[in-house]
Coordinates of N, CA, C and O in Angstrom, one line a residue:
X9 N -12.2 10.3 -6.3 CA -11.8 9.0 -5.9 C -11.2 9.0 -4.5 O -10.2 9.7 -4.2
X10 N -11.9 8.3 -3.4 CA -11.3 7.7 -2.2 C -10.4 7.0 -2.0 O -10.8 6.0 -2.6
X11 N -9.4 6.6 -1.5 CA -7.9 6.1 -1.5 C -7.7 6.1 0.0 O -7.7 7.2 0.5
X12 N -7.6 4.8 0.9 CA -7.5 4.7 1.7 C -5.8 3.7 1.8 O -5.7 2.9 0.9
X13 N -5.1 3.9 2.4 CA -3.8 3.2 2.7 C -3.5 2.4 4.1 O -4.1 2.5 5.2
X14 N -2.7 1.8 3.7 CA -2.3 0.7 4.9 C -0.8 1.0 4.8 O -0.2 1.4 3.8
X15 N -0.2 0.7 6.1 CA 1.4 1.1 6.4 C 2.7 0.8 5.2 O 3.6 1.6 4.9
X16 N 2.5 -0.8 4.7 CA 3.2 -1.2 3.9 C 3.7 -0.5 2.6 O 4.9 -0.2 2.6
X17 N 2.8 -0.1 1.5 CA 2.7 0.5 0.8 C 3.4 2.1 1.2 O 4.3 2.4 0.5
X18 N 3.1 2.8 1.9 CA 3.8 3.7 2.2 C 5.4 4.0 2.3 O 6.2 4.9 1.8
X19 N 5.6 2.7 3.2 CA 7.0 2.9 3.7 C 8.0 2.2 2.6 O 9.1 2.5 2.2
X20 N 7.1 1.0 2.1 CA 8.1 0.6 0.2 C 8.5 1.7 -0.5 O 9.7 2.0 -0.8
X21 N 7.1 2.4 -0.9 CA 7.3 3.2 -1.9 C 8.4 4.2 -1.6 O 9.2 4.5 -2.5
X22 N 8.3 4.8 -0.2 CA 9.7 5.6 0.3 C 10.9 5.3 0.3 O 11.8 6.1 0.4
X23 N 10.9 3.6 0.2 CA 12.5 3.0 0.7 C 12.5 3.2 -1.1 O 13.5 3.8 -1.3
X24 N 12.0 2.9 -2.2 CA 12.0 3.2 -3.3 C 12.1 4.6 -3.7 O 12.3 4.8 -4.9
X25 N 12.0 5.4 -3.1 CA 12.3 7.0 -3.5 C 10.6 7.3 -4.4 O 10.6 8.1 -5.4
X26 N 9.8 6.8 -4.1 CA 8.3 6.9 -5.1 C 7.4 7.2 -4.1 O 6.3 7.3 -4.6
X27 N 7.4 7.5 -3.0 CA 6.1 8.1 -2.1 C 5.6 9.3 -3.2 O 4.4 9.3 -3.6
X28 N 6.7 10.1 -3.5 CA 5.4 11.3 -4.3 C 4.9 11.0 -5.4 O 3.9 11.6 -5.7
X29 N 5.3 10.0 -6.4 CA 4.6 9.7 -7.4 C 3.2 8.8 -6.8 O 2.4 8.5 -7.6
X30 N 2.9 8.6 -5.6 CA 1.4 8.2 -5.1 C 0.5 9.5 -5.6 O -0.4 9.7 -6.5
X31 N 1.1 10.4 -4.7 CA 0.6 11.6 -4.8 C 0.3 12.1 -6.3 O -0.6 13.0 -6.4
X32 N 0.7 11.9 -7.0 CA 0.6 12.3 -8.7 C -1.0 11.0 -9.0 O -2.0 11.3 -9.6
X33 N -0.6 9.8 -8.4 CA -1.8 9.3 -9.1 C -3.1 9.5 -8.1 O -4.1 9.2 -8.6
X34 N -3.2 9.8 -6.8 CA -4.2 9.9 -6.4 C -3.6 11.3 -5.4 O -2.5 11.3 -4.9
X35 N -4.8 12.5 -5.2 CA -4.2 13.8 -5.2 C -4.5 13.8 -3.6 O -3.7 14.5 -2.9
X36 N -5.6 13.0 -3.0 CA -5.5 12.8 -1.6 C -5.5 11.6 -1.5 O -5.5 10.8 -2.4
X37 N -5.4 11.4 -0.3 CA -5.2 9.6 0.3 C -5.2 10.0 1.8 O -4.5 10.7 2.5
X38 N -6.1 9.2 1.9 CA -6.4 8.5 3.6 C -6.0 7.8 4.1 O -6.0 6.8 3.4
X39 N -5.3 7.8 5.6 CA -4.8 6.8 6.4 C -5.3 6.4 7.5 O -5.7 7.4 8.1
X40 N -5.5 5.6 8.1 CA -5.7 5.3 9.6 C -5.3 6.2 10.8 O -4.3 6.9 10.6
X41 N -6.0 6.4 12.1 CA -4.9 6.8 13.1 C -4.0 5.9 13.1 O -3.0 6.5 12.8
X42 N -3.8 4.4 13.3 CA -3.9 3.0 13.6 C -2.1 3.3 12.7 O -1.1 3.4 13.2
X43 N -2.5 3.2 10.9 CA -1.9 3.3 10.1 C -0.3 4.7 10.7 O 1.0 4.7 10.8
X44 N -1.7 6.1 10.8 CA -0.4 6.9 11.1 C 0.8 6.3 12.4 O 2.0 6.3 12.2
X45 N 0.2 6.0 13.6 CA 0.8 5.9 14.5 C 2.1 4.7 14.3 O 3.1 4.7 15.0
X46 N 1.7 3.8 13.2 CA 2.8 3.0 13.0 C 4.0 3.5 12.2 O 5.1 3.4 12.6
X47 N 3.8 4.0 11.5 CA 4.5 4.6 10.0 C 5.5 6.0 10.8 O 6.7 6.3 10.6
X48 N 4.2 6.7 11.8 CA 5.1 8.0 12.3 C 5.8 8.3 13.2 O 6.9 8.8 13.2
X49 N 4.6 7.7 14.6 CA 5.3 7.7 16.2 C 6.3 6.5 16.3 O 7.5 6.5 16.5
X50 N 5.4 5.2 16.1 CA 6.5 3.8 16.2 C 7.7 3.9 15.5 O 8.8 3.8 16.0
X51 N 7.4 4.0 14.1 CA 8.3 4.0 13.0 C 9.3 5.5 12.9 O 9.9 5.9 11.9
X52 N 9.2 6.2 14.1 CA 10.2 7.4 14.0 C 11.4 7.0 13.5 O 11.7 5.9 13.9
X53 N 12.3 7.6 12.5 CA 13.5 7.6 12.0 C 13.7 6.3 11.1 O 14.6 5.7 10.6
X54 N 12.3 6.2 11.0 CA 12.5 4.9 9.8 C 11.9 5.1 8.4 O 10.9 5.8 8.5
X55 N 12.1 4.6 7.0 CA 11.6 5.1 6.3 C 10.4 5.5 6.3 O 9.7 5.2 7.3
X56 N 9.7 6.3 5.3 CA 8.4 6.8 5.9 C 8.1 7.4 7.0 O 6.9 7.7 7.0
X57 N 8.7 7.7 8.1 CA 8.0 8.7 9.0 C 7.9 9.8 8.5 O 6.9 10.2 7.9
X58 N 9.1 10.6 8.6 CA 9.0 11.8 7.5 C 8.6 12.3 6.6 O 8.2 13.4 6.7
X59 N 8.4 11.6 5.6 CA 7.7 11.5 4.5 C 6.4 11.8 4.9 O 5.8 12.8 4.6
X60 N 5.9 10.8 5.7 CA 4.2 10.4 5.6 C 3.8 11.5 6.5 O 2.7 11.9 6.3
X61 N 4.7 12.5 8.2 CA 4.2 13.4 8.3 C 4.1 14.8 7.8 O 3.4 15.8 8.2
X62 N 4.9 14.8 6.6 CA 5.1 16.1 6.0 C 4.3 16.1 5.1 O 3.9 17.2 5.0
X63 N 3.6 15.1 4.2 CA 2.6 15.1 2.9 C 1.8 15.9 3.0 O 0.9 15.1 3.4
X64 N 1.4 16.8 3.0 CA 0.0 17.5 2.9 C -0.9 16.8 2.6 O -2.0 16.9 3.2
X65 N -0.8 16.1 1.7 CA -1.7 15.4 1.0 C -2.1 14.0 1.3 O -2.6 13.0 0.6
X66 N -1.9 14.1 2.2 CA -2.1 12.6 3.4 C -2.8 12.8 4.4 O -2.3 13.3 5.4
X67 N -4.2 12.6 4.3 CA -5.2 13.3 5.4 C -5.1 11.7 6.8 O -5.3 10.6 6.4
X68 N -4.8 11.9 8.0 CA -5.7 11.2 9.1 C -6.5 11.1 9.5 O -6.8 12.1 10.1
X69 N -7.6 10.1 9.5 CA -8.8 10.1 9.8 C -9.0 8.9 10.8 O -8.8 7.8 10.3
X70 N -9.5 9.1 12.1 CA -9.8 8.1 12.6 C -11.6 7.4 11.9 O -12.6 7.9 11.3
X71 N -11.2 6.2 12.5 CA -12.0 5.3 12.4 C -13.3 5.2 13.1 O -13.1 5.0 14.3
X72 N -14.6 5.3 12.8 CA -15.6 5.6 13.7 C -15.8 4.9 14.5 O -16.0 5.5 15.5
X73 N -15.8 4.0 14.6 CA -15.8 2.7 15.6 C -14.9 1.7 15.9 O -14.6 0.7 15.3
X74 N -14.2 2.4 17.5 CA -13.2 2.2 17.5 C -13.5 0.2 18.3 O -13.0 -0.9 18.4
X75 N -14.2 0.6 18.6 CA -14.8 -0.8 19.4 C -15.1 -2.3 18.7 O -15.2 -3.4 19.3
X76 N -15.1 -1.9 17.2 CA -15.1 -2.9 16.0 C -14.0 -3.3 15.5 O -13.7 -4.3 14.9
X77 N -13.2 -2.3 15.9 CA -11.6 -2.1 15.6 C -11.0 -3.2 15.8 O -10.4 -4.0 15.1
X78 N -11.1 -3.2 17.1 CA -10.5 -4.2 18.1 C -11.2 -5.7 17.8 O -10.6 -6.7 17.5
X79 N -12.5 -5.6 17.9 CA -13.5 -6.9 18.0 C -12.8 -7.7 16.7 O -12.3 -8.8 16.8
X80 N -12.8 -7.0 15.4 CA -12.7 -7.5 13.9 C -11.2 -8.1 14.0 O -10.8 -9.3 13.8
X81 N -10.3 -7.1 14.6 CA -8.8 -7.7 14.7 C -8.8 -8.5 15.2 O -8.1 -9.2 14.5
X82 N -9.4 -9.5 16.5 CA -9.1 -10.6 17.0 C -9.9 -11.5 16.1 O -9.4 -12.5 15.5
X83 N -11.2 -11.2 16.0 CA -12.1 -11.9 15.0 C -11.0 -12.6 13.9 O -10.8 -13.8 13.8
X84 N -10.3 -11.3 13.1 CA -9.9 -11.7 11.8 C -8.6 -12.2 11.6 O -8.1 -12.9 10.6
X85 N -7.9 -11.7 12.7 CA -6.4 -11.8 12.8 C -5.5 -11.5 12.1 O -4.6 -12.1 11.6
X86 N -5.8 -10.0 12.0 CA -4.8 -9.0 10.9 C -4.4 -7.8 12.1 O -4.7 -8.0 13.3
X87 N -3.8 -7.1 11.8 CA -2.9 -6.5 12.3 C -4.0 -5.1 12.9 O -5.2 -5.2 12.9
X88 N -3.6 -4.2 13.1 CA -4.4 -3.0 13.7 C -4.7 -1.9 12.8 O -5.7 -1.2 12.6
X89 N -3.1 -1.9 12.0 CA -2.8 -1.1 10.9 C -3.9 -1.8 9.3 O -4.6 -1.1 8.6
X90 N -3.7 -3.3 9.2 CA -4.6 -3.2 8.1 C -6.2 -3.5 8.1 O -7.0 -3.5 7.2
X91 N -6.3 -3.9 9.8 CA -7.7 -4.0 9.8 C -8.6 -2.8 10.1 O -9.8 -2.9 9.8
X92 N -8.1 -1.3 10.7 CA -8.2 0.0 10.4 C -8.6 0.8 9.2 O -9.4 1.7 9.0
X93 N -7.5 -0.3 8.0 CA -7.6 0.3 6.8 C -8.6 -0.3 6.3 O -9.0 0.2 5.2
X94 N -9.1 -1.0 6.6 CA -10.1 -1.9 6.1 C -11.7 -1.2 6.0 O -12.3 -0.9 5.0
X95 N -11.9 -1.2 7.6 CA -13.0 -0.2 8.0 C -13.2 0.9 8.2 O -14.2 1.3 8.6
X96 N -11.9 1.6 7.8 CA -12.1 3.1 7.2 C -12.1 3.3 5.8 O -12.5 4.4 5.3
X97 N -11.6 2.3 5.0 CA -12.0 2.2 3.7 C -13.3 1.9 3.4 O -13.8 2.7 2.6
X98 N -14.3 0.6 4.1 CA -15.8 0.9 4.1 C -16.1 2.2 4.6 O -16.4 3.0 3.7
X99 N -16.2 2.5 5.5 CA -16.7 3.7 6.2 C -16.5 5.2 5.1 O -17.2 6.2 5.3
X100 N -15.7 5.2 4.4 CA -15.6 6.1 3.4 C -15.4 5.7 2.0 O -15.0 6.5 1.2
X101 N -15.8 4.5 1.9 CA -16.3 4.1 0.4 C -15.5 4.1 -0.5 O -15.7 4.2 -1.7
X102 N -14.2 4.0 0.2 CA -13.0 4.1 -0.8 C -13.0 2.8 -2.0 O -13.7 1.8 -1.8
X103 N -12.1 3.2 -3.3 CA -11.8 2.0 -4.0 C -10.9 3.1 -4.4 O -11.2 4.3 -4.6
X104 N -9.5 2.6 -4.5 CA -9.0 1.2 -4.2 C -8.7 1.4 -2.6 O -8.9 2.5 -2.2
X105 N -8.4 0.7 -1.9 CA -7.4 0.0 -0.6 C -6.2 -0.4 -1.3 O -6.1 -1.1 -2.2
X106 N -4.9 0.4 -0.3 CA -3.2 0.0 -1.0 C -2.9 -0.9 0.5 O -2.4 -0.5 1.5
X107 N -3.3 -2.1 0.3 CA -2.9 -3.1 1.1 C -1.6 -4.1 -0.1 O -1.4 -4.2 -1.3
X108 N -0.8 -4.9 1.3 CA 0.3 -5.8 0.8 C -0.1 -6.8 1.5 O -0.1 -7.8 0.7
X109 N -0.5 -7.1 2.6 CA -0.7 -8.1 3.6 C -1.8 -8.9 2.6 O -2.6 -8.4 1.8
X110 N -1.5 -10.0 2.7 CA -2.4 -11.2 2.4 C -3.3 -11.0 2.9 O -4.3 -10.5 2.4
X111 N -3.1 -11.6 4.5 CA -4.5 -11.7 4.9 C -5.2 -10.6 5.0 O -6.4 -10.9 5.0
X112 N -5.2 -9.7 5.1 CA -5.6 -8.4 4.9 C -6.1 -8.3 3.5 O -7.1 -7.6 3.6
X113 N -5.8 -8.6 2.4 CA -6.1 -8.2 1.3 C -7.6 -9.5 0.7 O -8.7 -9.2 0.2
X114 N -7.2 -10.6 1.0 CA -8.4 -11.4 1.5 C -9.7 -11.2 1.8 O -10.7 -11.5 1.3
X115 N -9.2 -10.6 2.9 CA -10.4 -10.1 3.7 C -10.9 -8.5 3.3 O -11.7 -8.0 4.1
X116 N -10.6 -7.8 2.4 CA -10.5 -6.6 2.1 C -11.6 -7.5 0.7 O -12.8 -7.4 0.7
X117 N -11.1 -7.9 0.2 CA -11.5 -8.8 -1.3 C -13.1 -8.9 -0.6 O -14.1 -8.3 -0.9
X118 N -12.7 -10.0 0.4 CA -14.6 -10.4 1.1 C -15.6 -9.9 0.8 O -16.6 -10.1 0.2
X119 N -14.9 -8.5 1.8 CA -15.9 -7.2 2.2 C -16.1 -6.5 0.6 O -16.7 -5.4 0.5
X120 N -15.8 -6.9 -0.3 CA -16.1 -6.1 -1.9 C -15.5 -5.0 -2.1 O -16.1 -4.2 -2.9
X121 N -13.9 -4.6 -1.2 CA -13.3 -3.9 -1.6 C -12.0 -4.3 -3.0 O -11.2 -5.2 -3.4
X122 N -12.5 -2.9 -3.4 CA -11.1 -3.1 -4.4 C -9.4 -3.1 -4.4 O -9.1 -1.9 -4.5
X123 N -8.4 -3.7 -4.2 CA -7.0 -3.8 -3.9 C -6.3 -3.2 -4.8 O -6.7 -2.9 -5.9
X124 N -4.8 -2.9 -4.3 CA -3.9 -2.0 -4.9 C -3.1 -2.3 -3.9 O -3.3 -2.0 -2.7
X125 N -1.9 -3.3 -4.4 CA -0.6 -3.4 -3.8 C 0.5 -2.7 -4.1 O 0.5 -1.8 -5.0
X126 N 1.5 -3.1 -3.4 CA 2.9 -1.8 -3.8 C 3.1 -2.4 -5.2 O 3.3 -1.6 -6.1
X127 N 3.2 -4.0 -5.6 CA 3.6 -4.0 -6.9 C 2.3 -3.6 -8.4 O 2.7 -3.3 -9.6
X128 N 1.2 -3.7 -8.1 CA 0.0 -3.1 -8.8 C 0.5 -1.4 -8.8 O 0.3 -0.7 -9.8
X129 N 1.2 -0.7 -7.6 CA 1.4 0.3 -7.7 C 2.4 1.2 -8.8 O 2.1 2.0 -9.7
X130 N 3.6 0.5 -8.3 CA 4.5 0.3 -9.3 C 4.0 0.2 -11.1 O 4.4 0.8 -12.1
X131 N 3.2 -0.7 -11.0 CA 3.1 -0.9 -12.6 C 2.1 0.0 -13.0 O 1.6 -0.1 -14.1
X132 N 1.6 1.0 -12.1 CA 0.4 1.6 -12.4 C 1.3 3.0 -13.1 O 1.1 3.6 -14.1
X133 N 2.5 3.3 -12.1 CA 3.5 4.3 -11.9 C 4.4 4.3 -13.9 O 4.9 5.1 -14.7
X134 N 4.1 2.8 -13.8 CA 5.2 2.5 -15.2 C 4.1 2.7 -16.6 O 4.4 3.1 -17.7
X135 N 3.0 2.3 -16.0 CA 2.2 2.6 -17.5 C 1.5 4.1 -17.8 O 0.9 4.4 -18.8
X136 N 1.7 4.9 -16.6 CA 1.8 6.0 -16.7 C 3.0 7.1 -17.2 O 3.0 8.2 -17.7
X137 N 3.9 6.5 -16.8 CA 5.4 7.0 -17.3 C 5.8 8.1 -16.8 O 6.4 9.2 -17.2
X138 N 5.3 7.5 -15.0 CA 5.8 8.1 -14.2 C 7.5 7.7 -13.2 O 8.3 8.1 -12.3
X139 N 7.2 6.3 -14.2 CA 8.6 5.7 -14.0 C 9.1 4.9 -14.9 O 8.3 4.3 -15.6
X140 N 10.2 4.8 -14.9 CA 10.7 4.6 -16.7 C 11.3 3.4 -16.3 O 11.5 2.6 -17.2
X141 N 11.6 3.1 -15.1 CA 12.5 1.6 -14.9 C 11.6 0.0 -14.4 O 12.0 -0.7 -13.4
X142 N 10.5 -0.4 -15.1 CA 9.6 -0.8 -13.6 C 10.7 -2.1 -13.2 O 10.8 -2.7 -12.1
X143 N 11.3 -2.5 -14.4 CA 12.3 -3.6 -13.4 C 13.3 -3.6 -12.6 O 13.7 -4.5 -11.9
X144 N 13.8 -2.1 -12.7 CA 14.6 -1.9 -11.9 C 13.8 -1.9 -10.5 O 14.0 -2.9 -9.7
X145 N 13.0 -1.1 -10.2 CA 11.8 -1.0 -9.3 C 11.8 -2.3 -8.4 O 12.2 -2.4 -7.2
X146 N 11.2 -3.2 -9.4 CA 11.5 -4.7 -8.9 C 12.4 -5.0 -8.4 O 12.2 -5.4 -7.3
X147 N 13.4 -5.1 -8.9 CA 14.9 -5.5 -8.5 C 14.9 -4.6 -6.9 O 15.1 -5.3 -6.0
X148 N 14.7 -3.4 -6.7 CA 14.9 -2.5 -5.6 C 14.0 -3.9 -4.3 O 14.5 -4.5 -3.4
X149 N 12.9 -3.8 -4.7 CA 11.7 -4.6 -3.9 C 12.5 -5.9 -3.1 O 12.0 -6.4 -2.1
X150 N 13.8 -6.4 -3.9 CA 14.0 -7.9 -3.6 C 15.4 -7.5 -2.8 O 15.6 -8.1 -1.8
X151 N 16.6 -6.3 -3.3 CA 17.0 -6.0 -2.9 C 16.9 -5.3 -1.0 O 17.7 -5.6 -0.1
X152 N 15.7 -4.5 -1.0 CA 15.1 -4.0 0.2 C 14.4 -4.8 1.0 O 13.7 -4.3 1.8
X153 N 14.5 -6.5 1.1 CA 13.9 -7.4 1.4 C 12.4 -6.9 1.7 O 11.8 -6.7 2.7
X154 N 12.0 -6.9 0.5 CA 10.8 -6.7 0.7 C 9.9 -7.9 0.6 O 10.2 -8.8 -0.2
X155 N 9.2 -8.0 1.2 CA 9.0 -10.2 1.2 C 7.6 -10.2 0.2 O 6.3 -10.0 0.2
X156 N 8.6 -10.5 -0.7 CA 7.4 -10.5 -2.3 C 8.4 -12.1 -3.0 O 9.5 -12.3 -2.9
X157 N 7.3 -12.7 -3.7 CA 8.0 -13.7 -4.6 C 8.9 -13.1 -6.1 O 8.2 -12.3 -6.8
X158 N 9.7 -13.3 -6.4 CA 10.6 -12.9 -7.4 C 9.5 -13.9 -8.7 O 9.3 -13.3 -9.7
X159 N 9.1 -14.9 -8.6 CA 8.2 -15.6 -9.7 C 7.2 -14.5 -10.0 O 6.8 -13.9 -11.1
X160 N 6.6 -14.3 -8.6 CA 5.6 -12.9 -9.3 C 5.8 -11.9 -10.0 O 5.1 -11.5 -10.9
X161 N 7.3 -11.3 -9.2 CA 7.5 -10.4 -10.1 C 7.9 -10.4 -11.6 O 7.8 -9.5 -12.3
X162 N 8.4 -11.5 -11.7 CA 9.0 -12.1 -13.0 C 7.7 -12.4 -14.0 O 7.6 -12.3 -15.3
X163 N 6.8 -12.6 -13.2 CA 5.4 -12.8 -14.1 C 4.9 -11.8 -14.4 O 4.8 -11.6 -15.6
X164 N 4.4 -10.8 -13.7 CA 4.3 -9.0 -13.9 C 5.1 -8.6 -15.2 O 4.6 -8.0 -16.2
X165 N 6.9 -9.0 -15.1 CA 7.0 -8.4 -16.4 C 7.2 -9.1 -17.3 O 7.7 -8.6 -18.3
X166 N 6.9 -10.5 -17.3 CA 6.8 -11.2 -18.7 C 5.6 -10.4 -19.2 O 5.5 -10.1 -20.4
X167 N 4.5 -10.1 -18.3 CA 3.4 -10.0 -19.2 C 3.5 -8.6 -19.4 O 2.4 -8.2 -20.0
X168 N 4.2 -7.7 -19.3 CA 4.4 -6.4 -20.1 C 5.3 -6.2 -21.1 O 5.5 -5.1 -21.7
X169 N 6.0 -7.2 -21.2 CA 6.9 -7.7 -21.9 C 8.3 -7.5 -21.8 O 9.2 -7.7 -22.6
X170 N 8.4 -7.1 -20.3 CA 10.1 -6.9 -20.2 C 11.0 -8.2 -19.9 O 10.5 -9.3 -20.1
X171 N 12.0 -8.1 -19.5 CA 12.9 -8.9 -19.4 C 12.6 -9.4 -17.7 O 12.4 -8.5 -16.9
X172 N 12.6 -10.4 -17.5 CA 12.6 -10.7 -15.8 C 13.6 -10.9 -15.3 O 14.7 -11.2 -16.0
X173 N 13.5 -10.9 -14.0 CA 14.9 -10.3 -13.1 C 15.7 -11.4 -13.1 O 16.8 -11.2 -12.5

């Protein structure tokens, strides 16, 4: 399985103490240059830098066409980081893409890619019983201003049957 990532997803999962449980469900994962440079050089001393350059298990790969890169970002009007992830997810035939960005995820949808958000992540983490709290999880997400709707997440665990926040 191919697993291509976008910055968001990364740096959640770390302010949540869960970056290595990614690594438990998928054994490699691909990032952007685009992706690293945000998360590592920009994002120095912020969550996820550390993390994301120490993983072994977090390959960089640039993007073959870096000239599309650019063209599609203005084209599409997503960011560098998830429109990278986008075209190196085609370019290596990944399914899933761990995109958060809407429009990014949209446009990921278009192209007939498959999605995986931080909260798809999470509940993937909980029905594996790799994490035993997923509401607490949740609760972390709203507490870390993580800019997600509390209705969604409250809908996520009505339908697993827990208690909502």
């Amino acid at each position: 399985m191919t697993v291509v990532a976008d910055s968001s997803p990364l740096v959640i999962l770390t302010k949540l103490g869960c970056l290595d449980l990614l690594n438990r469900l998928f054994p490699r994962l691909y990032i952007s240059a685009e992706v690293h440079d945000e998360v590592v050089i920009v994002g120095a001393g912020l969550p996820g830098a550390s993390e994301v350059s120490k993983a072994e298990w977090i390959e960089v790969k640039a993007v073959q066409n870096s000239a599309s890169l650019y063209s599609a970002q203005r084209k599409y009007g997503v960011g560098p980081g998830e429109m990278s992830t986008i075209l190196l997810a085609k370019e290596l035939g990944a399914n899933p893409v761990l995109l958060d960005d809407y429009r990014a995820r949209r446009l990921a949808k278009a192209e007939g890619l498959e999605i995986l958000g931080t909260v798809g992540l999470l509940e993937a983490f909980y029905s594996r019983r790799y994490l035993t709290d997923l509401r607490s999880a949740f609760q972390q997400l709203l507490t870390h201003n993580v800019y997600i709707d509390q209705r969604l997440l409250d809908r996520r665990l009505r339908a697993l049957g827990l208690p909502t926040l």
